[in-house]
Short mmCIF file of C-alpha atoms in Angstrom, two decimals:
data_model
loop_
_atom_site.label_atom_id
_atom_site.label_comp_id
_atom_site.label_asym_id
_atom_site.label_seq_id
_atom_site.Cartn_x
_atom_site.Cartn_y
_atom_site.Cartn_z
CA MET A 1 -0.18 0.37 -0.04
CA ALA A 2 2.50 2.01 0.76
CA LEU A 3 4.58 1.98 -2.56
CA GLY A 4 1.48 2.80 -4.48
CA SER A 5 0.42 5.73 -2.63
CA ARG A 6 4.38 6.69 -2.96
CA LYS A 7 3.90 6.20 -6.93
CA TRP A 8 0.92 8.46 -7.01
CA GLY A 9 2.51 11.36 -5.21
CA TYR A 10 5.44 11.10 -7.36
CA VAL A 11 2.69 10.96 -10.36
CA ARG A 12 1.55 14.17 -8.69
CA ILE A 13 4.67 15.76 -8.22
CA ILE A 14 5.82 15.45 -12.22
CA SER A 15 2.97 15.96 -13.67
CA GLY A 16 2.40 19.46 -11.62
CA THR A 17 5.95 20.37 -12.32
CA ILE A 18 5.24 20.22 -16.22
CA LEU A 19 1.98 21.63 -15.87
CA GLY A 20 2.90 24.12 -13.98
CA GLY A 21 5.95 25.08 -16.18
CA VAL A 22 3.89 25.12 -19.18
CA LEU A 23 1.18 27.23 -17.68
CA GLY A 24 4.22 29.53 -16.81
CA PHE A 25 5.51 29.52 -20.57
CA TYR A 26 2.53 30.09 -21.73
CA VAL A 27 1.83 33.32 -19.53
CA MET A 28 5.14 35.37 -19.91
CA HIS A 29 4.64 34.87 -23.74
CA ARG A 30 1.15 36.56 -23.65
CA MET A 31 2.48 39.48 -21.25
CA GLU A 32 5.42 39.30 -23.75
CA LEU A 33 3.29 39.76 -26.58
CA SER A 34 1.22 42.62 -24.98
CA TYR A 35 4.02 44.19 -23.83
CA LYS A 36 5.65 44.49 -27.63
CA GLU A 37 2.28 45.51 -29.06
CA LYS A 38 1.81 48.21 -26.09
CA MET A 39 5.69 49.64 -27.38
CA ASN A 40 4.93 49.17 -30.80
CA GLU A 41 2.07 51.51 -30.71
CA ARG A 42 3.98 53.61 -28.07
CA LEU A 43 6.68 53.81 -31.18
CA LYS A 44 4.05 55.00 -33.67
CA LYS A 45 2.37 57.97 -31.38
CA TYR A 46 5.47 59.35 -30.58
CA GLU A 47 6.54 58.93 -34.84
CA GLU A 48 3.40 60.88 -35.57
CA GLU A 49 3.98 63.14 -33.42
CA LEU A 50 7.66 64.05 -34.86
CA VAL A 51 6.24 64.11 -37.90
CA ARG A 52 3.82 66.85 -36.68
CA LYS A 53 6.53 68.52 -35.45
CA GLU A 54 8.50 68.38 -38.55
CA GLU A 55 5.60 69.84 -40.50
CA LEU A 56 4.86 72.46 -37.79
CA LYS A 57 8.36 73.64 -37.68
CA LYS A 58 8.41 73.70 -41.80
CA LEU A 59 4.76 75.75 -41.55
CA ASP A 60 7.16 78.37 -39.12
CA GLU A 61 9.92 78.61 -41.38
CA SER A 62 7.87 79.43 -44.44
CA LEU A 63 5.39 81.79 -43.07
CA SER A 64 8.41 83.30 -41.16
CA GLU A 65 9.95 84.51 -44.69
#
């Protein structure tokens, strides 16, 4: 009886470790994807802002001449 429960304990520990690793990998993967997407959106907004500032600068230069 003790041998069966020991074997069952090992199976639970090993399966829990594997499932926990898979779950941890999935969560970290999703976090990384959402972070990259957020950074890409911020980069696009920053580039648009730079283009707008450059256009305003050119407009101011043309009006001052």
